[in-house]
N, CA and C atoms as an extended XYZ file, in Angstrom:
285
Properties=species:S:1:pos:R:3:atomname:S:1:resname:S:1:resid:I:1 pbc="F F F"
N         1.641       -5.415      -19.778 N   MET     1
C         2.601       -6.172      -19.066 CA  MET     1
C         3.647       -5.357      -18.478 C   MET     1
N         3.903       -5.388      -17.087 N   PRO     2
C         4.871       -4.498      -16.467 CA  PRO     2
C         6.350       -5.032      -16.930 C   PRO     2
N         7.135       -3.987      -17.075 N   LYS     3
C         8.609       -4.248      -17.358 CA  LYS     3
C         9.421       -4.908      -16.205 C   LYS     3
N        10.340       -5.679      -16.543 N   LYS     4
C        11.064       -6.446      -15.587 CA  LYS     4
C        11.704       -5.460      -14.436 C   LYS     4
N        12.212       -4.328      -14.984 N   LYS     5
C        12.925       -3.408      -14.110 CA  LYS     5
C        11.763       -2.885      -13.067 C   LYS     5
N        10.636       -2.611      -13.489 N   GLU     6
C         9.637       -2.055      -12.647 CA  GLU     6
C         9.282       -3.158      -11.486 C   GLU     6
N         9.158       -4.329      -11.881 N   LEU     7
C         8.956       -5.497      -10.928 CA  LEU     7
C        10.048       -5.567       -9.941 C   LEU     7
N        11.228       -5.532      -10.473 N   ASP     8
C        12.469       -5.725       -9.434 CA  ASP     8
C        12.556       -4.653       -8.498 C   ASP     8
N        12.121       -3.297       -8.913 N   GLU     9
C        12.252       -2.225       -7.868 CA  GLU     9
C        11.179       -2.448       -6.895 C   GLU     9
N        10.005       -2.911       -7.306 N   ILE    10
C         8.949       -3.155       -6.325 CA  ILE    10
C         9.274       -4.227       -5.366 C   ILE    10
N         9.931       -5.343       -6.087 N   LYS    11
C        10.187       -6.579       -5.212 CA  LYS    11
C        11.202       -6.294       -4.010 C   LYS    11
N        11.990       -5.160       -4.253 N   GLU    12
C        12.874       -4.776       -3.204 CA  GLU    12
C        12.155       -4.321       -1.946 C   GLU    12
N        10.835       -4.170       -2.010 N   MET    13
C        10.130       -3.726       -0.843 CA  MET    13
C         9.388       -4.858       -0.052 C   MET    13
N         9.601       -6.130       -0.725 N   ILE    14
C         9.012       -7.256       -0.046 CA  ILE    14
C         9.404       -7.404        1.419 C   ILE    14
N         8.485       -7.559        2.229 N   GLY    15
C         8.672       -7.771        3.682 CA  GLY    15
C         8.673       -6.458        4.431 C   GLY    15
N         8.519       -5.378        3.780 N   GLU    16
C         8.407       -4.057        4.380 CA  GLU    16
C         6.891       -3.599        4.340 C   GLU    16
N         6.607       -2.719        5.281 N   GLU    17
C         5.253       -2.080        5.437 CA  GLU    17
C         5.271       -1.010        4.158 C   GLU    17
N         4.304       -1.131        3.435 N   VAL    18
C         4.232       -0.105        2.326 CA  VAL    18
C         2.805        0.592        2.281 C   VAL    18
N         2.857        1.696        1.573 N   VAL    19
C         1.531        2.441        1.317 CA  VAL    19
C         1.288        2.259       -0.145 C   VAL    19
N         0.108        1.782       -0.507 N   VAL    20
C        -0.352        1.654       -1.866 CA  VAL    20
C        -1.439        2.615       -2.033 C   VAL    20
N        -1.261        3.625       -2.758 N   ASP    21
C        -2.250        4.546       -3.247 CA  ASP    21
C        -2.737        4.177       -4.515 C   ASP    21
N        -4.214        4.253       -4.727 N   THR    22
C        -4.691        3.831       -5.924 CA  THR    22
C        -5.405        4.940       -6.629 C   THR    22
N        -5.970        4.743       -7.916 N   ALA    23
C        -6.765        5.652       -8.568 CA  ALA    23
C        -8.136        5.711       -8.070 C   ALA    23
N        -8.475        5.013       -7.078 N   THR    24
C        -9.800        4.934       -6.507 CA  THR    24
C        -9.714        5.391       -5.177 C   THR    24
N       -10.766        5.550       -4.465 N   PRO    25
C       -10.798        6.025       -3.057 CA  PRO    25
C        -9.972        5.269       -2.047 C   PRO    25
N        -9.560        4.045       -2.553 N   LEU    26
C        -9.057        3.067       -1.579 CA  LEU    26
C        -7.558        3.349       -1.434 C   LEU    26
N        -7.016        3.153       -0.101 N   LEU    27
C        -5.631        3.283        0.172 CA  LEU    27
C        -5.255        1.996        0.977 C   LEU    27
N        -4.207        1.436        0.634 N   TYR    28
C        -3.844        0.129        1.399 CA  TYR    28
C        -2.446        0.342        2.171 C   TYR    28
N        -2.410       -0.031        3.337 N   ILE    29
C        -1.172        0.099        4.193 CA  ILE    29
C        -0.993       -1.280        4.818 C   ILE    29
N         0.097       -1.897        4.470 N   GLY    30
C         0.401       -3.232        4.996 CA  GLY    30
C         1.869       -3.788        4.447 C   GLY    30
N         1.956       -5.077        4.872 N   ARG    31
C         3.278       -5.660        4.585 CA  ARG    31
C         3.266       -6.361        3.242 C   ARG    31
N         4.176       -5.922        2.290 N   LEU    32
C         4.121       -6.389        0.972 CA  LEU    32
C         4.738       -7.843        1.071 C   LEU    32
N         4.047       -8.780        0.526 N   THR    33
C         4.519      -10.224        0.505 CA  THR    33
C         4.757      -10.741       -0.817 C   THR    33
N         4.168      -10.169       -1.826 N   LYS    34
C         4.246      -10.863       -3.179 CA  LYS    34
C         3.996       -9.747       -4.111 C   LYS    34
N         4.888       -9.781       -5.359 N   VAL    35
C         4.694       -9.015       -6.427 CA  VAL    35
C         4.439       -9.912       -7.605 C   VAL    35
N         3.333       -9.740       -8.259 N   GLY    36
C         3.036      -10.602       -9.551 CA  GLY    36
C         2.827       -9.690      -10.583 C   GLY    36
N         2.699      -10.306      -11.731 N   ASP    37
C         2.355       -9.429      -12.973 CA  ASP    37
C         1.174       -8.654      -12.798 C   ASP    37
N         0.095       -9.069      -12.222 N   TYR    38
C        -1.181       -8.389      -12.046 CA  TYR    38
C        -1.677       -7.903      -10.737 C   TYR    38
N        -0.996       -8.421       -9.753 N   PHE    39
C        -1.321       -8.152       -8.443 CA  PHE    39
C        -0.246       -7.908       -7.412 C   PHE    39
N        -0.329       -7.077       -6.554 N   LEU    40
C         0.530       -6.950       -5.351 CA  LEU    40
C        -0.176       -7.587       -4.215 C   LEU    40
N         0.499       -8.451       -3.401 N   VAL    41
C        -0.255       -9.123       -2.188 CA  VAL    41
C         0.298       -8.499       -0.964 C   VAL    41
N        -0.522       -8.098       -0.070 N   LEU    42
C        -0.228       -7.383        1.156 CA  LEU    42
C        -0.765       -8.234        2.266 C   LEU    42
N        -0.191       -8.279        3.491 N   GLU    43
C        -0.622       -9.029        4.680 CA  GLU    43
C        -0.707       -7.976        5.747 C   GLU    43
N        -1.564       -8.203        6.685 N   ASP    44
C        -1.665       -7.476        7.937 CA  ASP    44
C        -2.115       -5.935        7.352 C   ASP    44
N        -3.025       -5.842        6.780 N   VAL    45
C        -3.442       -4.703        6.017 CA  VAL    45
C        -4.536       -3.761        6.645 C   VAL    45
N        -4.417       -2.470        6.495 N   ASP    46
C        -5.414       -1.449        6.694 CA  ASP    46
C        -5.861       -1.018        5.354 C   ASP    46
N        -7.113       -1.263        4.981 N   VAL    47
C        -7.748       -0.902        3.772 CA  VAL    47
C        -8.558        0.311        4.147 C   VAL    47
N        -8.201        1.477        3.673 N   HIS    48
C        -9.010        2.792        4.030 CA  HIS    48
C        -9.701        3.375        2.746 C   HIS    48
N       -10.961        3.540        3.039 N   ASP    49
C       -11.944        4.123        2.030 CA  ASP    49
C       -12.090        5.554        2.318 C   ASP    49
N       -11.451        6.398        1.504 N   SER    50
C       -11.474        7.980        1.774 CA  SER    50
C       -12.943        8.514        1.603 C   SER    50
N       -13.709        7.706        0.843 N   ASN    51
C       -15.176        8.090        0.763 CA  ASN    51
C       -15.921        8.030        2.041 C   ASN    51
N       -15.437        7.148        2.869 N   GLU    52
C       -16.242        6.796        4.143 CA  GLU    52
C       -15.508        7.530        5.418 C   GLU    52
N       -14.745        8.441        5.175 N   SER    53
C       -13.955        9.093        6.137 CA  SER    53
C       -13.679       10.716        5.943 C   SER    53
N       -13.660       11.339        7.059 N   SER    54
C       -13.306       12.726        6.772 CA  SER    54
C       -11.747       12.987        6.560 C   SER    54
N       -10.933       11.955        6.770 N   SER    55
C        -9.635       12.007        6.640 CA  SER    55
C        -9.083       11.801        5.231 C   SER    55
N        -8.352       12.733        4.691 N   THR    56
C        -7.814       12.433        3.422 CA  THR    56
C        -6.752       11.385        3.409 C   THR    56
N        -6.391       10.914        2.312 N   LYS    57
C        -5.496        9.705        2.110 CA  LYS    57
C        -4.136       10.240        2.890 C   LYS    57
N        -3.692       11.392        2.470 N   GLU    58
C        -2.512       11.954        2.932 CA  GLU    58
C        -2.394       12.002        4.488 C   GLU    58
N        -3.516       12.568        5.073 N   CYS    59
C        -3.629       12.726        6.629 CA  CYS    59
C        -3.708       11.145        7.244 C   CYS    59
N        -4.376       10.274        6.544 N   TYR    60
C        -4.656        9.092        6.976 CA  TYR    60
C        -3.174        8.289        7.037 C   TYR    60
N        -2.418        8.565        6.024 N   THR    61
C        -1.042        7.957        5.857 CA  THR    61
C        -0.173        8.294        6.953 C   THR    61
N        -0.156        9.778        7.082 N   MET    62
C         0.704       10.201        8.214 CA  MET    62
C         0.388        9.759        9.550 C   MET    62
N        -0.995        9.586        9.878 N   ASP    63
C        -1.367        8.983       11.116 CA  ASP    63
C        -0.917        7.520       11.240 C   ASP    63
N        -1.016        6.757       10.188 N   ALA    64
C        -0.445        5.335       10.124 CA  ALA    64
C         0.998        5.348       10.552 C   ALA    64
N         1.701        6.281        9.894 N   ARG    65
C         3.274        6.363       10.225 CA  ARG    65
C         3.515        6.834       11.696 C   ARG    65
N         2.700        7.628       12.253 N   LYS    66
C         2.896        8.079       13.502 CA  LYS    66
C         2.354        7.175       14.561 C   LYS    66
N         1.137        6.496       14.353 N   TYR    67
C         0.481        5.712       15.520 CA  TYR    67
C         0.445        4.184       15.170 C   TYR    67
N         0.769        3.792       14.019 N   GLY    68
C         0.845        2.382       13.615 CA  GLY    68
C        -0.370        2.119       12.714 C   GLY    68
N        -0.205        0.874       12.004 N   VAL    69
C        -1.185        0.375       11.077 CA  VAL    69
C        -2.401       -0.139       11.803 C   VAL    69
N        -3.611        0.220       11.501 N   LYS    70
C        -4.823       -0.274       12.056 CA  LYS    70
C        -5.259       -1.471       11.154 C   LYS    70
N        -4.809       -2.731       11.401 N   LYS    71
C        -5.091       -3.807       10.519 CA  LYS    71
C        -6.454       -4.196       10.539 C   LYS    71
N        -7.248       -4.228        9.385 N   ASN    72
C        -8.569       -4.751        9.242 CA  ASN    72
C        -8.727       -5.777        8.243 C   ASN    72
N        -7.710       -6.293        7.654 N   ARG    73
C        -7.540       -7.464        6.751 CA  ARG    73
C        -6.356       -8.266        6.986 C   ARG    73
N        -6.468       -9.592        6.871 N   ARG    74
C        -5.172      -10.419        6.996 CA  ARG    74
C        -4.405      -10.378        5.684 C   ARG    74
N        -5.124      -10.401        4.598 N   ARG    75
C        -4.365      -10.489        3.358 CA  ARG    75
C        -5.267       -9.764        2.239 C   ARG    75
N        -4.643       -9.066        1.435 N   VAL    76
C        -5.418       -8.409        0.246 CA  VAL    76
C        -4.579       -8.542       -0.987 C   VAL    76
N        -5.211       -8.667       -2.146 N   MET    77
C        -4.499       -8.677       -3.443 CA  MET    77
C        -5.029       -7.385       -4.066 C   MET    77
N        -4.101       -6.468       -4.448 N   VAL    78
C        -4.290       -5.343       -5.073 CA  VAL    78
C        -4.026       -5.336       -6.603 C   VAL    78
N        -5.036       -5.111       -7.379 N   VAL    79
C        -4.841       -5.131       -8.915 CA  VAL    79
C        -3.866       -4.120       -9.219 C   VAL    79
N        -2.919       -4.327       -9.862 N   ARG    80
C        -1.704       -3.431      -10.334 CA  ARG    80
C        -2.296       -2.297      -11.105 C   ARG    80
N        -3.198       -2.533      -12.016 N   SER    81
C        -3.682       -1.557      -12.904 CA  SER    81
C        -4.351       -0.340      -12.338 C   SER    81
N        -4.738       -0.478      -11.115 N   ILE    82
C        -5.356        0.640      -10.383 CA  ILE    82
C        -4.360        1.435       -9.457 C   ILE    82
N        -3.126        0.860       -9.278 N   ILE    83
C        -2.097        1.481       -8.430 CA  ILE    83
C        -1.568        2.809       -8.956 C   ILE    83
N        -1.623        3.873       -8.191 N   ALA    84
C        -1.149        5.072       -8.533 CA  ALA    84
C         0.396        5.180       -8.092 C   ALA    84
N         0.668        4.765       -6.857 N   SER    85
C         1.954        4.832       -6.212 CA  SER    85
C         2.217        3.664       -5.174 C   SER    85
N         3.423        3.473       -4.917 N   VAL    86
C         3.665        2.452       -3.927 CA  VAL    86
C         4.923        3.105       -3.199 C   VAL    86
N         4.802        3.226       -1.891 N   SER    87
C         5.945        3.807       -1.103 CA  SER    87
C         6.145        3.136        0.245 C   SER    87
N         7.339        3.024        0.764 N   LEU    88
C         7.607        2.506        2.119 CA  LEU    88
C         6.854        3.423        3.176 C   LEU    88
N         6.167        2.779        4.201 N   LEU    89
C         5.593        3.559        5.123 CA  LEU    89
C         6.574        4.384        5.938 C   LEU    89
N         7.832        3.788        5.968 N   SER    90
C         9.022        4.439        6.771 CA  SER    90
C         9.492        5.763        5.911 C   SER    90
N         9.199        5.843        4.681 N   ASP    91
C         9.471        7.047        3.748 CA  ASP    91
C         8.500        8.183        3.950 C   ASP    91
N         7.383        7.912        4.750 N   VAL    92
C         6.344        9.070        4.806 CA  VAL    92
C         6.884       10.062        5.890 C   VAL    92
N         6.986       11.313        5.434 N   ILE    93
C         7.568       12.323        6.287 CA  ILE    93
C         6.408       12.999        7.050 C   ILE    93
N         6.564       13.063        8.408 N   GLU    94
C         5.622       13.663        9.292 CA  GLU    94
C         5.968       15.192        9.329 C   GLU    94
N         4.755       15.858        9.254 N   TYR    95
C         4.900       17.308        9.391 CA  TYR    95
C         3.839       17.930       10.147 C   TYR    95
């Protein structure tokens, strides 16, 4: 069970475009709308499978920051147990 402080910190990002990296080949970029005990809910989401692309997760994230999110899902529920990191898309540094 996640700690309350961890949930509060993620909840501060609600309404913002976020990058959710996972321990799987999947990367999610979208607007965070809900933080639950077991799921994050994103809307207007780009689900990227790095196994099906020549682009790494990092390069794909930088392209999304630079050119915008290529939405391919209206809504996605991401299981919290597979999440490696969550960051604001606006915090991605272009180089």
